[in-house]
CSV table of C-alpha atoms in Angstrom, one decimal:
chain,number,residue,atom,x,y,z
A,24,MET,CA,-43.6,-24.3,-11.9
A,25,LYS,CA,-41.9,-24.1,-8.6
A,26,ASN,CA,-42.4,-26.9,-6.1
A,27,ILE,CA,-43.7,-24.9,-3.2
A,28,LYS,CA,-43.0,-27.6,-0.6
A,29,TYR,CA,-39.4,-27.9,-1.8
A,30,GLU,CA,-38.9,-24.1,-1.9
A,31,LEU,CA,-40.1,-23.8,1.8
A,32,ILE,CA,-37.6,-26.5,3.0
A,33,ALA,CA,-34.8,-25.2,0.8
A,34,ASN,CA,-35.4,-21.6,2.1
A,35,SER,CA,-35.1,-22.8,5.7
A,36,HIS,CA,-31.6,-24.1,4.9
A,37,LYS,CA,-30.2,-21.1,3.1
A,38,ALA,CA,-26.6,-20.3,3.7
A,39,PRO,CA,-26.2,-17.4,6.2
A,40,GLU,CA,-24.6,-14.3,4.6
A,41,HIS,CA,-23.1,-11.6,6.8
A,42,ARG,CA,-24.5,-8.7,4.7
A,43,ILE,CA,-24.0,-6.0,7.3
A,44,ARG,CA,-20.4,-7.1,8.0
A,45,ASN,CA,-19.7,-7.3,4.2
A,46,SER,CA,-21.2,-3.9,3.6
A,47,PHE,CA,-19.2,-2.4,6.4
A,48,VAL,CA,-15.9,-4.0,5.2
A,49,ALA,CA,-16.7,-2.7,1.6
A,50,PHE,CA,-17.5,0.7,3.0
A,51,MET,CA,-14.3,0.9,5.0
A,52,SER,CA,-12.0,-0.6,2.3
A,53,GLY,CA,-13.6,1.6,-0.4
A,54,GLY,CA,-13.2,4.6,1.9
A,55,PHE,CA,-9.6,3.7,2.4
A,56,MET,CA,-9.0,3.5,-1.4
A,57,GLY,CA,-10.5,7.0,-1.6
A,58,PHE,CA,-8.2,8.2,1.1
A,59,LEU,CA,-5.2,6.6,-0.7
A,60,ALA,CA,-6.2,8.3,-3.9
A,61,GLU,CA,-6.5,11.7,-2.2
A,62,LEU,CA,-3.0,11.2,-0.7
A,63,ILE,CA,-1.5,10.4,-4.1
A,64,ILE,CA,-3.2,13.5,-5.7
A,65,GLU,CA,-2.0,15.7,-2.9
A,66,ALA,CA,1.5,14.3,-3.2
A,67,LEU,CA,1.6,14.8,-7.0
A,68,CYS,CA,0.2,18.4,-6.6
A,69,ASN,CA,2.6,19.5,-3.9
A,70,TRP,CA,5.8,17.7,-4.9
A,71,PHE,CA,5.7,17.6,-8.7
A,72,ASN,CA,3.7,20.8,-9.3
A,73,ILE,CA,1.1,19.0,-11.4
A,74,SER,CA,-2.4,20.5,-11.6
A,75,ARG,CA,-5.2,18.7,-9.6
A,76,THR,CA,-7.0,17.5,-12.8
A,77,GLU,CA,-3.9,16.0,-14.2
A,78,SER,CA,-2.8,14.5,-10.9
A,79,SER,CA,-6.1,12.6,-10.7
A,80,THR,CA,-5.4,11.0,-14.1
A,81,TYR,CA,-1.9,10.0,-12.9
A,82,MET,CA,-3.5,8.6,-9.7
A,83,ILE,CA,-5.8,6.4,-11.8
A,84,ILE,CA,-2.8,5.2,-13.8
A,85,ILE,CA,-1.0,4.4,-10.6
A,86,PHE,CA,-4.0,2.5,-9.3
A,87,ILE,CA,-4.4,0.5,-12.5
A,88,PHE,CA,-0.7,-0.3,-12.6
A,89,PHE,CA,-0.7,-1.7,-9.1
A,90,ALA,CA,-4.0,-3.6,-9.5
A,91,CYS,CA,-2.5,-5.3,-12.6
A,92,LEU,CA,0.8,-6.0,-10.9
A,93,PHE,CA,-0.8,-7.5,-7.8
A,94,THR,CA,-3.2,-9.6,-10.0
A,95,ALA,CA,-0.3,-10.9,-11.9
A,96,LEU,CA,1.6,-11.7,-8.7
A,97,GLY,CA,-1.4,-13.7,-7.6
A,98,PHE,CA,-2.7,-12.1,-4.5
A,99,PHE,CA,-5.1,-9.4,-5.6
A,100,ASP,CA,-8.0,-12.0,-5.7
A,101,LYS,CA,-7.3,-12.9,-2.1
A,102,TRP,CA,-7.5,-9.3,-1.1
A,103,VAL,CA,-10.8,-9.0,-2.9
A,104,ASN,CA,-12.1,-12.0,-1.0
A,105,HIS,CA,-11.4,-10.2,2.2
A,106,LEU,CA,-12.1,-6.5,1.3
A,107,ARG,CA,-15.0,-7.3,-1.1
A,108,CYS,CA,-16.5,-4.6,-3.2
A,109,GLY,CA,-14.2,-1.9,-1.8
A,110,LEU,CA,-11.6,-3.2,-4.3
A,111,ILE,CA,-14.0,-4.3,-7.1
A,112,ILE,CA,-16.0,-1.1,-7.6
A,113,PRO,CA,-13.1,1.4,-8.0
A,114,ILE,CA,-10.9,1.4,-11.2
A,115,THR,CA,-8.8,-1.3,-9.5
A,116,GLY,CA,-11.6,-3.8,-10.1
A,117,PHE,CA,-11.8,-2.9,-13.8
A,118,ALA,CA,-8.0,-3.4,-14.2
A,119,HIS,CA,-8.2,-6.6,-12.2
A,120,SER,CA,-10.9,-8.0,-14.4
A,121,MET,CA,-8.9,-7.3,-17.6
A,122,MET,CA,-5.7,-8.6,-16.2
A,123,SER,CA,-7.2,-11.8,-14.8
A,124,SER,CA,-8.9,-12.5,-18.2
A,125,SER,CA,-5.6,-12.0,-20.1
A,126,LEU,CA,-3.7,-14.2,-17.6
A,127,ASP,CA,-6.3,-16.9,-18.0
A,128,TYR,CA,-5.9,-17.1,-21.8
A,129,LYS,CA,-2.2,-16.4,-22.2
A,130,ARG,CA,-1.5,-20.0,-23.2
A,131,GLU,CA,-3.9,-19.8,-26.2
A,132,GLY,CA,-1.5,-17.1,-27.7
A,133,PRO,CA,-1.7,-13.4,-28.3
A,134,ILE,CA,-4.5,-13.4,-30.9
A,135,TYR,CA,-6.9,-16.2,-30.0
A,136,GLY,CA,-6.1,-16.0,-26.3
A,137,ILE,CA,-5.3,-12.6,-24.8
A,138,GLY,CA,-6.5,-10.4,-27.6
A,139,SER,CA,-10.0,-12.0,-27.9
A,140,ASN,CA,-10.6,-12.6,-24.3
A,141,MET,CA,-9.1,-9.6,-22.5
A,142,PHE,CA,-12.4,-7.8,-22.4
A,143,HIS,CA,-14.3,-11.0,-21.4
A,144,LEU,CA,-15.6,-9.3,-18.2
A,145,ALA,CA,-14.6,-5.7,-18.8
A,146,GLY,CA,-16.3,-5.4,-22.2
A,147,SER,CA,-19.7,-4.7,-20.9
A,148,VAL,CA,-18.3,-2.0,-18.6
A,149,ILE,CA,-16.7,-0.2,-21.6
A,150,ILE,CA,-19.7,-0.6,-23.9
A,151,TYR,CA,-22.2,0.7,-21.4
A,152,GLY,CA,-19.9,3.3,-20.1
A,153,VAL,CA,-19.5,4.7,-23.6
A,154,VAL,CA,-23.2,4.5,-24.3
A,155,ALA,CA,-24.1,6.2,-21.0
A,156,ALA,CA,-21.5,8.9,-21.6
A,157,PHE,CA,-23.0,9.5,-25.1
A,158,ILE,CA,-26.6,9.7,-23.7
A,159,PHE,CA,-25.7,12.0,-20.8
A,160,GLY,CA,-23.5,14.1,-23.1
A,161,LEU,CA,-26.4,14.5,-25.5
A,162,ILE,CA,-28.7,15.5,-22.6
A,163,ARG,CA,-26.2,18.1,-21.4
A,164,TYR,CA,-25.8,19.5,-24.9
A,165,LEU,CA,-29.5,19.7,-25.7
A,166,GLY,CA,-30.3,21.0,-22.3
A,167,GLY,CA,-27.6,23.6,-22.6
A,168,ILE,CA,-26.1,22.6,-19.2
A,169,GLN,CA,-22.6,23.7,-18.9
B,30,MET,CA,-34.1,-47.9,-13.5
B,31,THR,CA,-32.4,-50.4,-11.2
B,32,PHE,CA,-30.0,-53.2,-12.2
B,33,PHE,CA,-28.8,-56.0,-10.0
B,34,TYR,CA,-25.3,-57.6,-10.6
B,35,ASP,CA,-24.0,-61.0,-9.9
B,36,ASN,CA,-20.4,-60.9,-10.9
B,37,VAL,CA,-19.0,-57.4,-10.9
B,38,TYR,CA,-16.2,-56.5,-8.5
B,39,ILE,CA,-14.0,-53.5,-7.8
B,40,ASN,CA,-10.5,-54.9,-8.1
B,41,ASN,CA,-8.6,-51.8,-7.2
B,42,THR,CA,-8.7,-48.0,-7.3
B,43,SER,CA,-6.3,-45.1,-7.6
B,44,THR,CA,-6.7,-41.5,-6.4
B,45,ILE,CA,-4.6,-38.4,-7.2
B,46,THR,CA,-5.4,-35.0,-5.7
B,47,GLY,CA,-4.5,-31.4,-5.8
B,48,PRO,CA,-3.2,-29.4,-2.9
B,49,TYR,CA,-6.5,-28.4,-1.2
B,50,GLU,CA,-7.7,-32.0,-1.0
B,51,ASN,CA,-4.5,-33.0,0.7
B,52,LYS,CA,-5.2,-30.7,3.5
B,53,GLY,CA,-8.5,-32.3,4.2
B,54,PRO,CA,-9.3,-35.0,6.7
B,55,LEU,CA,-9.0,-37.9,4.2
B,56,LYS,CA,-5.4,-37.0,3.1
B,57,THR,CA,-3.9,-40.3,4.4
B,58,TYR,CA,-6.2,-42.3,2.1
B,59,PHE,CA,-5.0,-40.8,-1.2
B,60,ASP,CA,-2.3,-42.4,-3.4
B,61,LYS,CA,-0.7,-39.2,-4.5
B,62,SER,CA,-1.1,-35.5,-4.1
B,63,TYR,CA,0.3,-32.5,-6.0
B,64,ARG,CA,1.3,-29.4,-4.1
B,65,ASP,CA,0.9,-27.2,-7.2
B,66,LEU,CA,-2.2,-26.8,-9.3
B,67,TYR,CA,-0.2,-26.8,-12.6
B,68,MET,CA,1.1,-30.3,-11.8
B,69,GLY,CA,4.4,-29.3,-13.4
B,70,GLU,CA,2.6,-28.6,-16.8
B,71,LYS,CA,2.3,-25.3,-18.7
B,72,SER,CA,-1.5,-24.8,-18.3
B,73,PHE,CA,-4.2,-26.0,-15.9
B,74,GLU,CA,-5.9,-28.0,-18.7
B,75,LYS,CA,-2.7,-29.9,-19.4
B,76,GLY,CA,-2.3,-30.4,-15.7
B,77,GLU,CA,-5.8,-32.1,-15.6
B,78,ILE,CA,-4.8,-34.3,-18.5
B,79,LYS,CA,-1.7,-35.3,-16.6
B,80,LEU,CA,-3.8,-36.2,-13.6
B,81,VAL,CA,-6.0,-38.5,-15.7
B,82,LYS,CA,-2.9,-40.1,-17.3
B,83,GLU,CA,-1.3,-40.7,-13.9
B,84,ALA,CA,-4.5,-42.1,-12.4
B,85,LEU,CA,-4.6,-44.6,-15.3
B,86,SER,CA,-0.9,-45.6,-15.1
B,87,MET,CA,-1.2,-46.0,-11.3
B,88,ILE,CA,-4.1,-48.4,-11.5
B,89,LEU,CA,-2.4,-50.4,-14.2
B,90,LYS,CA,0.7,-50.6,-12.0
B,91,LYS,CA,-1.4,-51.6,-8.9
B,92,THR,CA,-3.3,-54.3,-10.7
B,93,LYS,CA,-0.2,-55.4,-12.7
B,94,LYS,CA,-2.0,-55.1,-16.0
B,95,SER,CA,-0.8,-53.6,-19.3
B,96,LYS,CA,-2.5,-51.0,-21.3
B,97,LYS,CA,-3.7,-53.7,-23.8
B,98,ASP,CA,-5.3,-55.9,-21.1
B,99,ILE,CA,-8.1,-53.4,-20.5
B,100,ASP,CA,-11.3,-54.1,-22.5
B,101,LEU,CA,-12.9,-50.7,-22.0
B,102,VAL,CA,-12.0,-47.4,-20.6
B,103,ILE,CA,-14.8,-45.0,-19.6
B,104,GLY,CA,-13.8,-41.4,-18.8
B,105,GLY,CA,-15.6,-38.2,-18.0
B,106,ASP,CA,-14.8,-34.7,-16.8
B,107,LEU,CA,-16.1,-31.1,-16.8
B,108,LEU,CA,-14.1,-29.6,-19.7
B,109,ASN,CA,-15.7,-28.8,-23.0
B,110,GLN,CA,-15.6,-31.8,-25.3
B,111,ILE,CA,-14.6,-33.8,-22.2
B,112,ALA,CA,-11.0,-33.0,-23.3
B,113,ALA,CA,-9.2,-34.1,-20.2
B,114,SER,CA,-10.6,-37.7,-20.6
B,115,THR,CA,-10.1,-37.9,-24.3
B,116,TYR,CA,-6.5,-36.7,-24.2
B,117,GLY,CA,-5.7,-38.5,-20.9
B,118,CYS,CA,-7.0,-41.9,-22.0
B,119,LEU,CA,-5.1,-42.0,-25.3
B,120,GLY,CA,-3.4,-45.3,-25.8
B,121,VAL,CA,-5.0,-47.1,-22.9
B,122,GLY,CA,-7.4,-50.0,-23.4
B,123,LYS,CA,-9.0,-51.7,-26.4
B,124,SER,CA,-12.0,-49.3,-26.5
B,125,PHE,CA,-13.1,-46.0,-25.0
B,126,ILE,CA,-16.4,-44.3,-24.0
B,127,GLY,CA,-16.5,-40.7,-23.1
B,128,ILE,CA,-19.4,-39.6,-20.9
B,129,TYR,CA,-20.8,-36.4,-19.6
B,130,SER,CA,-23.2,-36.3,-16.7
B,131,ALA,CA,-21.5,-33.4,-14.8
B,132,CYS,CA,-20.6,-34.3,-11.3
B,133,SER,CA,-22.4,-37.7,-11.4
B,134,ASN,CA,-19.8,-39.0,-14.0
B,135,SER,CA,-18.2,-41.2,-11.4
B,136,VAL,CA,-21.2,-43.4,-10.7
B,137,LEU,CA,-22.5,-43.3,-14.2
B,138,SER,CA,-19.2,-44.7,-15.5
B,139,LEU,CA,-19.3,-47.5,-12.9
B,140,ILE,CA,-22.9,-48.4,-13.9
B,141,ILE,CA,-22.0,-48.5,-17.6
B,142,ALA,CA,-19.0,-50.7,-17.0
B,143,ALA,CA,-20.9,-52.9,-14.6
B,144,ASN,CA,-23.7,-53.5,-17.1
B,145,PHE,CA,-21.1,-54.5,-19.8
B,146,ILE,CA,-19.3,-56.8,-17.4
B,147,ASP,CA,-22.4,-58.4,-15.9
B,148,LYS,CA,-23.7,-59.2,-19.4
B,149,GLY,CA,-20.4,-60.9,-20.1
B,150,LEU,CA,-19.6,-58.6,-23.0
B,151,ILE,CA,-16.3,-57.6,-21.5
B,152,ASN,CA,-14.0,-58.9,-18.8
B,153,ASN,CA,-12.7,-55.7,-17.2
B,154,SER,CA,-13.0,-51.9,-17.4
B,155,ILE,CA,-11.3,-48.9,-16.0
B,156,CYS,CA,-13.6,-46.0,-15.0
B,157,VAL,CA,-11.7,-42.7,-14.7
B,158,VAL,CA,-13.0,-39.2,-13.8
B,159,SER,CA,-11.3,-36.0,-13.2
B,160,SER,CA,-11.9,-32.3,-12.4
B,161,HIS,CA,-9.7,-29.3,-11.7
B,162,ASN,CA,-10.7,-26.3,-9.7
B,163,MET,CA,-9.1,-23.8,-12.0
B,164,THR,CA,-10.2,-25.3,-15.4
B,165,SER,CA,-13.8,-25.5,-14.2
B,166,GLU,CA,-13.6,-21.9,-12.8
B,167,LYS,CA,-12.5,-20.8,-16.2
B,168,GLN,CA,-15.1,-23.0,-17.9
B,169,PHE,CA,-18.2,-22.2,-15.8
B,170,ARG,CA,-17.5,-19.0,-13.8
B,171,TYR,CA,-14.9,-16.3,-13.8
B,172,PRO,CA,-11.2,-16.1,-14.9
B,173,THR,CA,-9.0,-18.0,-12.4
B,174,GLU,CA,-7.3,-15.0,-11.0
B,175,TYR,CA,-10.5,-12.9,-10.7
B,176,GLY,CA,-11.5,-12.4,-7.1
B,177,ALA,CA,-15.2,-12.4,-7.3
B,178,PRO,CA,-16.6,-12.7,-3.8
B,179,ARG,CA,-18.5,-16.0,-3.5
B,180,PRO,CA,-21.6,-16.5,-1.3
B,181,ASN,CA,-21.4,-19.1,1.5
B,182,SER,CA,-23.7,-21.5,-0.4
B,183,ALA,CA,-21.1,-21.8,-3.3
B,184,THR,CA,-19.2,-25.1,-3.6
B,185,PHE,CA,-15.6,-25.6,-4.6
B,186,THR,CA,-14.6,-27.8,-7.5
B,187,SER,CA,-12.2,-30.5,-6.3
B,188,THR,CA,-9.0,-31.1,-8.1
B,189,GLY,CA,-7.9,-34.6,-8.9
B,190,ALA,CA,-8.4,-37.7,-10.9
B,191,ALA,CA,-9.7,-41.1,-9.6
B,192,SER,CA,-9.8,-44.4,-11.4
B,193,CYS,CA,-11.3,-47.7,-10.6
B,194,LEU,CA,-10.9,-51.2,-12.1
B,195,LEU,CA,-14.1,-53.2,-12.4
B,196,SER,CA,-13.9,-56.8,-13.5
B,197,ASN,CA,-15.6,-60.2,-13.2
B,198,LYS,CA,-12.6,-61.4,-11.1
B,199,LYS,CA,-13.8,-61.9,-7.5
B,200,SER,CA,-12.5,-59.4,-4.9
B,201,ASN,CA,-13.5,-58.0,-1.5
B,202,VAL,CA,-15.8,-55.4,-2.8
B,203,LYS,CA,-18.8,-56.2,-5.0
B,204,VAL,CA,-20.9,-53.9,-7.1
B,205,GLU,CA,-24.3,-55.2,-6.0
B,206,CYS,CA,-26.9,-53.0,-7.7
B,207,ALA,CA,-27.3,-49.6,-9.2
B,208,THR,CA,-30.1,-47.1,-10.0
B,209,LEU,CA,-29.8,-44.9,-13.1
B,210,GLY,CA,-31.5,-41.6,-12.4
B,211,LYS,CA,-33.4,-39.2,-14.6
B,212,ILE,CA,-33.1,-35.5,-15.3
B,213,VAL,CA,-35.0,-33.4,-12.8
B,214,ASP,CA,-36.1,-29.8,-13.1
B,215,TYR,CA,-37.2,-28.1,-9.9
B,216,SER,CA,-37.0,-24.5,-11.4
B,217,GLN,CA,-33.7,-23.7,-9.8
B,218,ASN,CA,-31.5,-21.1,-11.3
B,219,ASP,CA,-28.8,-20.1,-8.8
B,220,PRO,CA,-25.4,-21.3,-10.0
B,221,ASN,CA,-23.9,-20.3,-6.6
B,222,ASP,CA,-26.2,-22.7,-4.8
B,223,MET,CA,-25.7,-26.1,-6.4
B,224,GLY,CA,-26.7,-28.1,-3.3
B,225,ARG,CA,-30.2,-26.6,-3.7
B,226,VAL,CA,-30.2,-27.4,-7.5
B,227,MET,CA,-29.1,-31.0,-7.1
B,228,ALA,CA,-30.9,-32.1,-3.9
B,229,PRO,CA,-34.2,-32.9,-5.9
B,230,ALA,CA,-32.3,-35.3,-8.2
B,231,ALA,CA,-30.8,-37.1,-5.2
B,232,ILE,CA,-34.2,-37.3,-3.6
B,233,ASP,CA,-35.7,-38.7,-6.8
B,234,THR,CA,-33.1,-41.3,-7.3
B,235,LEU,CA,-33.0,-42.4,-3.7
B,236,VAL,CA,-36.7,-42.8,-3.5
B,237,GLN,CA,-36.7,-44.7,-6.8
B,238,HIS,CA,-33.9,-46.9,-5.5
B,239,PHE,CA,-35.8,-47.8,-2.3
B,240,LYS,CA,-38.9,-48.5,-4.3
B,241,ASP,CA,-37.2,-50.7,-6.9
B,242,THR,CA,-35.2,-52.7,-4.3
B,243,ASN,CA,-37.8,-52.8,-1.5
B,244,ARG,CA,-35.1,-51.6,0.9
B,245,LYS,CA,-34.9,-49.0,3.6
B,246,PRO,CA,-32.1,-46.7,4.8
B,247,SER,CA,-31.1,-49.1,7.6
B,248,ASP,CA,-30.2,-51.7,5.0
B,249,TYR,CA,-27.1,-49.6,4.3
B,250,ASP,CA,-24.3,-48.9,6.7
B,251,LEU,CA,-23.6,-45.6,5.0
B,252,ILE,CA,-25.4,-43.5,2.4
B,253,VAL,CA,-23.4,-40.8,0.7
B,254,THR,CA,-24.3,-38.1,-1.8
B,255,GLY,CA,-21.8,-36.7,-4.2
B,256,ASP,CA,-21.6,-33.0,-3.7
B,257,LEU,CA,-24.7,-31.5,-2.1
B,258,GLY,CA,-22.6,-29.5,0.4
B,259,LEU,CA,-23.5,-28.4,3.8
B,260,TYR,CA,-26.9,-26.9,3.0
B,261,GLY,CA,-28.0,-29.3,0.2
B,262,LYS,CA,-27.5,-32.1,2.7
B,263,GLU,CA,-29.9,-30.7,5.2
B,264,ILE,CA,-32.5,-29.9,2.4
B,265,LEU,CA,-32.3,-33.6,1.3
B,266,LYS,CA,-32.8,-34.9,4.9
B,267,ASP,CA,-35.7,-32.6,5.7
B,268,TYR,CA,-37.5,-33.2,2.4
B,269,LEU,CA,-37.2,-36.9,2.6
B,270,LYS,CA,-38.6,-36.9,6.1
B,271,GLU,CA,-41.5,-34.6,5.4
B,272,ASN,CA,-42.6,-36.0,2.1
B,273,TYR,CA,-41.6,-39.6,2.1
B,274,ASP,CA,-41.3,-40.3,5.9
B,275,ILE,CA,-37.7,-41.6,5.3
B,276,THR,CA,-35.2,-40.8,8.1
B,277,LEU,CA,-31.6,-40.8,7.1
B,278,ASP,CA,-29.3,-41.4,10.1
B,279,ASN,CA,-26.4,-43.0,8.4
B,280,TYR,CA,-26.0,-40.3,5.8
B,281,ASP,CA,-23.2,-38.0,4.8
B,282,ASP,CA,-22.0,-36.0,1.8
B,283,CYS,CA,-18.7,-36.5,0.0
B,284,GLY,CA,-18.2,-32.7,-0.6
B,285,VAL,CA,-18.4,-32.2,3.2
B,286,MET,CA,-16.2,-35.2,4.0
B,287,LEU,CA,-13.4,-34.3,1.6
B,288,TYR,CA,-12.5,-31.0,3.3
B,289,ASP,CA,-12.1,-29.6,6.7
B,290,LEU,CA,-14.8,-26.9,6.3
B,291,LYS,CA,-13.8,-25.1,9.5
B,292,MET,CA,-10.2,-24.7,8.6
B,293,GLN,CA,-10.5,-24.5,4.8
B,294,LYS,CA,-12.7,-21.4,4.5
B,295,ASP,CA,-12.2,-21.1,0.7
B,296,VAL,CA,-14.2,-24.2,0.2
B,297,LYS,CA,-17.4,-22.5,1.5
B,298,ALA,CA,-20.3,-25.1,1.5
B,299,GLY,CA,-18.2,-28.1,0.4
B,300,GLY,CA,-16.5,-29.8,-2.5
B,301,SER,CA,-18.0,-30.5,-5.9
B,302,GLY,CA,-17.0,-31.8,-9.3
B,303,PRO,CA,-17.0,-35.4,-10.7
B,304,VAL,CA,-13.9,-36.3,-8.8
B,305,CYS,CA,-15.3,-35.2,-5.4
B,306,SER,CA,-17.5,-38.3,-5.0
B,307,ALA,CA,-14.9,-40.4,-6.7
B,308,LEU,CA,-12.1,-39.3,-4.4
B,309,VAL,CA,-14.1,-40.2,-1.3
B,310,THR,CA,-15.6,-43.4,-2.6
B,311,TYR,CA,-12.4,-44.8,-4.2
B,312,SER,CA,-10.2,-44.0,-1.3
B,313,TYR,CA,-11.9,-43.8,2.1
B,314,ILE,CA,-15.1,-45.8,1.5
B,315,TYR,CA,-13.3,-48.4,-0.6
B,316,GLU,CA,-10.8,-48.9,2.2
B,317,LEU,CA,-13.5,-49.3,4.8
B,318,LEU,CA,-15.3,-51.8,2.6
B,319,LYS,CA,-12.1,-53.7,2.0
B,320,THR,CA,-11.4,-54.0,5.7
B,321,LYS,CA,-15.1,-54.8,6.4
B,322,LYS,CA,-15.6,-51.9,8.7
B,323,LEU,CA,-18.6,-51.1,6.4
B,324,LYS,CA,-20.7,-53.8,5.0
B,325,LYS,CA,-22.9,-52.0,2.4
B,326,VAL,CA,-22.7,-48.5,1.1
B,327,LEU,CA,-25.0,-46.6,-1.3
B,328,VAL,CA,-23.2,-43.9,-3.3
B,329,LEU,CA,-25.4,-41.3,-4.9
B,330,ALA,CA,-23.4,-39.1,-7.3
B,331,THR,CA,-25.3,-35.9,-8.0
B,332,GLY,CA,-24.7,-33.7,-11.0
B,333,ALA,CA,-26.0,-30.2,-12.0
B,334,LEU,CA,-26.5,-30.2,-15.8
B,335,PHE,CA,-25.5,-26.6,-15.8
B,336,SER,CA,-24.9,-24.7,-19.1
B,337,PRO,CA,-23.8,-21.0,-18.5
B,338,ILE,CA,-25.1,-20.1,-22.0
B,339,LEU,CA,-28.6,-21.5,-21.3
B,340,LEU,CA,-28.7,-20.0,-17.9
B,341,TYR,CA,-28.2,-16.5,-19.5
B,342,GLN,CA,-31.0,-17.4,-21.8
B,343,LYS,CA,-33.2,-17.7,-18.7
B,344,GLU,CA,-33.4,-21.5,-18.6
B,345,ASN,CA,-33.4,-23.4,-15.3
B,346,ILE,CA,-30.5,-25.6,-14.1
B,347,ASN,CA,-31.5,-29.2,-14.3
B,348,SER,CA,-29.9,-32.0,-12.3
B,349,ILE,CA,-29.4,-35.7,-12.3
B,350,CYS,CA,-28.3,-38.3,-9.8
B,351,HIS,CA,-27.1,-41.9,-10.2
B,352,ALA,CA,-26.8,-44.4,-7.4
B,353,ILE,CA,-24.6,-47.5,-6.9
B,354,SER,CA,-24.6,-49.9,-4.1
B,355,LEU,CA,-21.2,-51.4,-3.0
B,356,GLU,CA,-21.0,-54.4,-0.7
B,357,ALA,CA,-18.1,-55.9,1.2
B,358,ILE,CA,-17.8,-59.7,0.8
């Protein structure tokens, strides 16, 4: 049972959140990440003669590498605090979550520490990603959509 | 429940902090501060244990006592199995009690020690509490390097360890009375707004204290809560005024006092953790009581009895608050 009197007073002292500013920052930083990704793809296509599909895979690997490196160097979390979901939603956020979990448990050793805790945050993304891929693949297969 | 004491005194205190606390407005009052969150150890947990050990050795040095002179050591922290206290207190004192009451550990330890001393069961006791920003992030929230954006209502676990020697030997600061609180459930479930979770417990204990002692807020020079933060503080004031007709003019919150909230943006709504109230009480407030700038202070340490597992199982976050009154003599 909620105490209505208390809820009313507590609601009048809610911490103000700058939702519009945060969304704008996330939109801009996310957009900038997309721009950066496109630049990398174009560069790979033009300078190394790699096909567009393959370049996007390489681009993802480059992003993952730098997200992991910057997490390990200790400043990626500060960027996330400023740029918000623009860095969390792309693949960089996924890499960041795995890297930060592994860093956290490195003192507990490779088996009980890193191995068992690496997917602490990212585990759900992988599980539900695979499940969703399976379901949508099945729909496409049964529906005959190419 | 309220207890009155005749012969319990605070003989000395020691405070050790991490880097953030040393940038706050109370930095000159602390005994020692570390610039690094590892405290020269290999992990954050070992760093916290080192903080506890140093807080103990510092108070023994200050009071010129040996490890064997202490009748009872009471310790508490936020780690699982209160590990920082149990490892840190090894070898000190004739006996040990480990307590867990989340962020209200500091006052709870004082109350337990005061009861033992007042009854004449022991002569002296060291109360030590600790918390570490990184170990509690790991314990209760996300991995330490994970940059999850936090809302403005979130509080920041303070880093440090603080200890206090209570005994029946007369000194300038007397433990005059104390109120043990009870667990309160106001159907709150936002782990990012602990001020809102803990304010009901503070209200409950404060009202009980005034009822048991027949006192009013003006009987105290200062009333402080542990870690309600910027917003919880206002909730407490408004709720007391509207429902109990109690106006708090001489009131502040340790979580807000410990940091410079304008400059230290990471802190968001204020500090939290068992050491938050202890750092402010054992350094700043103790100093003001000793120099008689304050005559009587009521410290209400608030604690959110928060279990991440039960929160995911859709249970509410309960809270508790204990109060202790300190008097300059």
